[in-house]
Structure formats: C-alpha cells, structure tokens
Amino acid sequence: MNSSTVQTVLIAANGLASLASAGFCVAGVFRPGLALPEGMAVNGGTHLYANAYGARAIPLAAVTLALLGMGDRSAVAPVLAVAGLAQIGDSAIGVQQRNKGMTICAGLLGVLHLASAGWFHMH
C-alpha cells in the first residue's frame, strides 16, 4: 500500500472512530445508565460523570474530525495522540468497572488513534 492509500484509510478509520466515540458520549449524556452495570441506580453522580464526559469527548471528536478532514498531517498527529490517550483512560475505567464493552471498544479505539498518530508523525 502506498502512503496516500494508507493516509486515506487512516483518515476514514479515525473519522469513524471519532464519530463512534461522540455517539457513545451523546447516548450517555441522554441515558447515563447505559454504562452502568446491571442493577446499579442512576443518581446525581452518574449525571455529573456523563456530562463531564460529554464536555471532553464531544469537542475532542469535533476537533479530530475537523483536522482529519483538512488532511494536515502535522496538526492531526498530536490530536490523535490525545484522543488515543483519552480512549486508553476510558478503557482503564472499563477494566475497573468490569465493563467488557467499554474496555474492549475504548481500548481498540485508543490503539487505532495512537498508532495513527505515530504514522502521521513519521510520514
């Protein structure tokens, strides 16, 4: 695969990952119980956490999508690194909460973002 093809694939994959992350975030803001283990009650703290997550995830996804759309390799690499670290943090929370879906999904998105950041930085 040539460099242009790899770039196109990475832009598409990271764009979809950013949209998925923002989608999970919006769902969590409107239905904060989605991320809770079965039987755990939604309370004020749950709403606070969901809103705080939204305050981080939605702008980060928007910036990531904008930079990916512009195709500026030098600008997108650090933003993908930050997005990847945020996803790894979410995956760690998933491990702590024994939430397999959150652990796996956030972990995979984190690896994608971090690996892509490395590629964009080097090319």
PDB file of C-alpha atoms in Angstrom:
ATOM      1  CA  MET A   1       0.000   0.000   0.000  1.00  0.00           C
ATOM      2  CA  ASN A   2       1.362   3.413  -0.896  1.00  0.00           C
ATOM      3  CA  SER A   3       1.476   6.333   1.534  1.00  0.00           C
ATOM      4  CA  SER A   4      -1.546   8.080   0.023  1.00  0.00           C
ATOM      5  CA  THR A   5      -3.702   4.959   0.370  1.00  0.00           C
ATOM      6  CA  VAL A   6      -2.593   4.415   3.968  1.00  0.00           C
ATOM      7  CA  GLN A   7      -3.397   8.043   4.752  1.00  0.00           C
ATOM      8  CA  THR A   8      -6.878   7.702   3.245  1.00  0.00           C
ATOM      9  CA  VAL A   9      -7.572   4.514   5.218  1.00  0.00           C
ATOM     10  CA  LEU A  10      -6.320   6.074   8.460  1.00  0.00           C
ATOM     11  CA  ILE A  11      -8.388   9.212   7.943  1.00  0.00           C
ATOM     12  CA  ALA A  12     -11.514   7.129   7.315  1.00  0.00           C
ATOM     13  CA  ALA A  13     -10.891   4.748  10.238  1.00  0.00           C
ATOM     14  CA  ASN A  14     -10.111   7.532  12.706  1.00  0.00           C
ATOM     15  CA  GLY A  15     -13.043   9.596  11.465  1.00  0.00           C
ATOM     16  CA  LEU A  16     -15.412   6.679  12.066  1.00  0.00           C
ATOM     17  CA  ALA A  17     -13.813   6.050  15.468  1.00  0.00           C
ATOM     18  CA  SER A  18     -14.298   9.704  16.427  1.00  0.00           C
ATOM     19  CA  LEU A  19     -17.927   9.600  15.307  1.00  0.00           C
ATOM     20  CA  ALA A  20     -18.485   6.409  17.310  1.00  0.00           C
ATOM     21  CA  SER A  21     -16.907   7.957  20.395  1.00  0.00           C
ATOM     22  CA  ALA A  22     -19.067  11.066  20.080  1.00  0.00           C
ATOM     23  CA  GLY A  23     -22.131   8.880  19.524  1.00  0.00           C
ATOM     24  CA  PHE A  24     -21.498   6.850  22.681  1.00  0.00           C
ATOM     25  CA  CYS A  25     -20.983  10.106  24.540  1.00  0.00           C
ATOM     26  CA  VAL A  26     -24.254  11.655  23.353  1.00  0.00           C
ATOM     27  CA  ALA A  27     -26.093   8.433  24.230  1.00  0.00           C
ATOM     28  CA  GLY A  28     -24.530   8.526  27.699  1.00  0.00           C
ATOM     29  CA  VAL A  29     -25.488  12.144  28.282  1.00  0.00           C
ATOM     30  CA  PHE A  30     -29.125  11.403  27.448  1.00  0.00           C
ATOM     31  CA  ARG A  31     -29.203   7.942  29.093  1.00  0.00           C
ATOM     32  CA  PRO A  32     -26.426   7.851  31.718  1.00  0.00           C
ATOM     33  CA  GLY A  33     -27.435   4.392  32.910  1.00  0.00           C
ATOM     34  CA  LEU A  34     -26.191   2.794  29.688  1.00  0.00           C
ATOM     35  CA  ALA A  35     -22.631   2.496  31.008  1.00  0.00           C
ATOM     36  CA  LEU A  36     -23.612   1.265  34.455  1.00  0.00           C
ATOM     37  CA  PRO A  37     -23.512  -2.375  35.486  1.00  0.00           C
ATOM     38  CA  GLU A  38     -26.927  -4.002  35.540  1.00  0.00           C
ATOM     39  CA  GLY A  39     -28.844  -3.199  38.702  1.00  0.00           C
ATOM     40  CA  MET A  40     -26.875  -0.056  39.572  1.00  0.00           C
ATOM     41  CA  ALA A  41     -29.067   3.009  40.040  1.00  0.00           C
ATOM     42  CA  VAL A  42     -28.634   6.265  38.146  1.00  0.00           C
ATOM     43  CA  ASN A  43     -28.081   9.155  40.555  1.00  0.00           C
ATOM     44  CA  GLY A  44     -26.756  12.724  40.563  1.00  0.00           C
ATOM     45  CA  GLY A  45     -23.171  11.498  40.395  1.00  0.00           C
ATOM     46  CA  THR A  46     -23.973   9.442  37.311  1.00  0.00           C
ATOM     47  CA  HIS A  47     -25.399  12.504  35.584  1.00  0.00           C
ATOM     48  CA  LEU A  48     -22.369  14.577  36.607  1.00  0.00           C
ATOM     49  CA  TYR A  49     -19.956  11.984  35.207  1.00  0.00           C
ATOM     50  CA  ALA A  50     -21.924  11.662  31.940  1.00  0.00           C
ATOM     51  CA  ASN A  51     -21.977  15.438  31.457  1.00  0.00           C
ATOM     52  CA  ALA A  52     -18.272  15.763  32.311  1.00  0.00           C
ATOM     53  CA  TYR A  53     -17.508  13.009  29.801  1.00  0.00           C
ATOM     54  CA  GLY A  54     -19.538  14.911  27.212  1.00  0.00           C
ATOM     55  CA  ALA A  55     -17.669  18.130  27.900  1.00  0.00           C
ATOM     56  CA  ARG A  56     -14.433  16.323  26.954  1.00  0.00           C
ATOM     57  CA  ALA A  57     -15.428  13.799  24.320  1.00  0.00           C
ATOM     58  CA  ILE A  58     -17.626  15.884  22.054  1.00  0.00           C
ATOM     59  CA  PRO A  59     -15.141  18.765  21.482  1.00  0.00           C
ATOM     60  CA  LEU A  60     -12.255  16.304  21.132  1.00  0.00           C
ATOM     61  CA  ALA A  61     -14.167  14.327  18.495  1.00  0.00           C
ATOM     62  CA  ALA A  62     -15.120  17.549  16.673  1.00  0.00           C
ATOM     63  CA  VAL A  63     -11.521  18.791  16.550  1.00  0.00           C
ATOM     64  CA  THR A  64     -10.260  15.372  15.483  1.00  0.00           C
ATOM     65  CA  LEU A  65     -12.829  15.174  12.680  1.00  0.00           C
ATOM     66  CA  ALA A  66     -12.058  18.727  11.511  1.00  0.00           C
ATOM     67  CA  LEU A  67      -8.308  18.092  11.364  1.00  0.00           C
ATOM     68  CA  LEU A  68      -8.778  14.739   9.637  1.00  0.00           C
ATOM     69  CA  GLY A  69     -10.972  16.480   7.060  1.00  0.00           C
ATOM     70  CA  MET A  70      -8.294  19.092   6.445  1.00  0.00           C
ATOM     71  CA  GLY A  71      -5.668  16.365   5.931  1.00  0.00           C
ATOM     72  CA  ASP A  72      -2.978  18.304   7.803  1.00  0.00           C
ATOM     73  CA  ARG A  73      -0.639  15.538   8.987  1.00  0.00           C
ATOM     74  CA  SER A  74       1.387  17.748  11.313  1.00  0.00           C
ATOM     75  CA  ALA A  75      -1.729  19.013  13.142  1.00  0.00           C
ATOM     76  CA  VAL A  76      -3.621  15.730  13.305  1.00  0.00           C
ATOM     77  CA  ALA A  77      -0.855  13.645  14.922  1.00  0.00           C
ATOM     78  CA  PRO A  78      -0.876  15.358  18.340  1.00  0.00           C
ATOM     79  CA  VAL A  79      -4.683  15.486  18.443  1.00  0.00           C
ATOM     80  CA  LEU A  80      -4.881  11.765  17.637  1.00  0.00           C
ATOM     81  CA  ALA A  81      -2.341  11.132  20.403  1.00  0.00           C
ATOM     82  CA  VAL A  82      -4.536  12.993  22.905  1.00  0.00           C
ATOM     83  CA  ALA A  83      -7.660  11.200  21.656  1.00  0.00           C
ATOM     84  CA  GLY A  84      -5.845   7.867  21.920  1.00  0.00           C
ATOM     85  CA  LEU A  85      -4.720   8.536  25.483  1.00  0.00           C
ATOM     86  CA  ALA A  86      -8.270   9.570  26.422  1.00  0.00           C
ATOM     87  CA  GLN A  87      -9.577   6.287  24.975  1.00  0.00           C
ATOM     88  CA  ILE A  88      -6.941   4.290  26.855  1.00  0.00           C
ATOM     89  CA  GLY A  89      -8.100   6.076  30.017  1.00  0.00           C
ATOM     90  CA  ASP A  90     -11.695   5.138  29.223  1.00  0.00           C
ATOM     91  CA  SER A  91     -10.587   1.547  28.691  1.00  0.00           C
ATOM     92  CA  ALA A  92      -8.876   1.548  32.095  1.00  0.00           C
ATOM     93  CA  ILE A  93     -12.134   2.772  33.652  1.00  0.00           C
ATOM     94  CA  GLY A  94     -13.894  -0.071  31.846  1.00  0.00           C
ATOM     95  CA  VAL A  95     -11.447  -2.557  33.392  1.00  0.00           C
ATOM     96  CA  GLN A  96     -12.024  -1.068  36.839  1.00  0.00           C
ATOM     97  CA  GLN A  97     -15.809  -1.240  36.393  1.00  0.00           C
ATOM     98  CA  ARG A  98     -15.654  -4.727  34.834  1.00  0.00           C
ATOM     99  CA  ASN A  99     -17.392  -3.363  31.745  1.00  0.00           C
ATOM    100  CA  LYS A 100     -16.115  -5.560  28.904  1.00  0.00           C
ATOM    101  CA  GLY A 101     -17.685  -3.495  26.127  1.00  0.00           C
ATOM    102  CA  MET A 102     -16.136  -0.263  27.357  1.00  0.00           C
ATOM    103  CA  THR A 103     -12.798  -1.959  27.987  1.00  0.00           C
ATOM    104  CA  ILE A 104     -12.548  -3.517  24.534  1.00  0.00           C
ATOM    105  CA  CYS A 105     -14.097  -0.748  22.440  1.00  0.00           C
ATOM    106  CA  ALA A 106     -12.224   2.128  24.074  1.00  0.00           C
ATOM    107  CA  GLY A 107      -9.017   0.082  24.071  1.00  0.00           C
ATOM    108  CA  LEU A 108      -9.273  -0.652  20.345  1.00  0.00           C
ATOM    109  CA  LEU A 109     -10.069   2.975  19.525  1.00  0.00           C
ATOM    110  CA  GLY A 110      -7.134   4.072  21.696  1.00  0.00           C
ATOM    111  CA  VAL A 111      -4.737   1.763  19.873  1.00  0.00           C
ATOM    112  CA  LEU A 112      -6.070   2.951  16.493  1.00  0.00           C
ATOM    113  CA  HIS A 113      -5.645   6.627  17.409  1.00  0.00           C
ATOM    114  CA  LEU A 114      -2.172   6.159  18.915  1.00  0.00           C
ATOM    115  CA  ALA A 115      -0.876   4.016  16.045  1.00  0.00           C
ATOM    116  CA  SER A 116      -2.292   6.511  13.547  1.00  0.00           C
ATOM    117  CA  ALA A 117      -0.716   9.423  15.418  1.00  0.00           C
ATOM    118  CA  GLY A 118       2.625   7.663  15.110  1.00  0.00           C
ATOM    119  CA  TRP A 119       2.135   7.063  11.400  1.00  0.00           C
ATOM    120  CA  PHE A 120       1.095  10.671  10.697  1.00  0.00           C
ATOM    121  CA  HIS A 121       4.027  11.950  12.747  1.00  0.00           C
ATOM    122  CA  MET A 122       6.539   9.845  10.795  1.00  0.00           C
ATOM    123  CA  HIS A 123       5.130  10.466   7.317  1.00  0.00           C
TER     124      HIS A 123
END
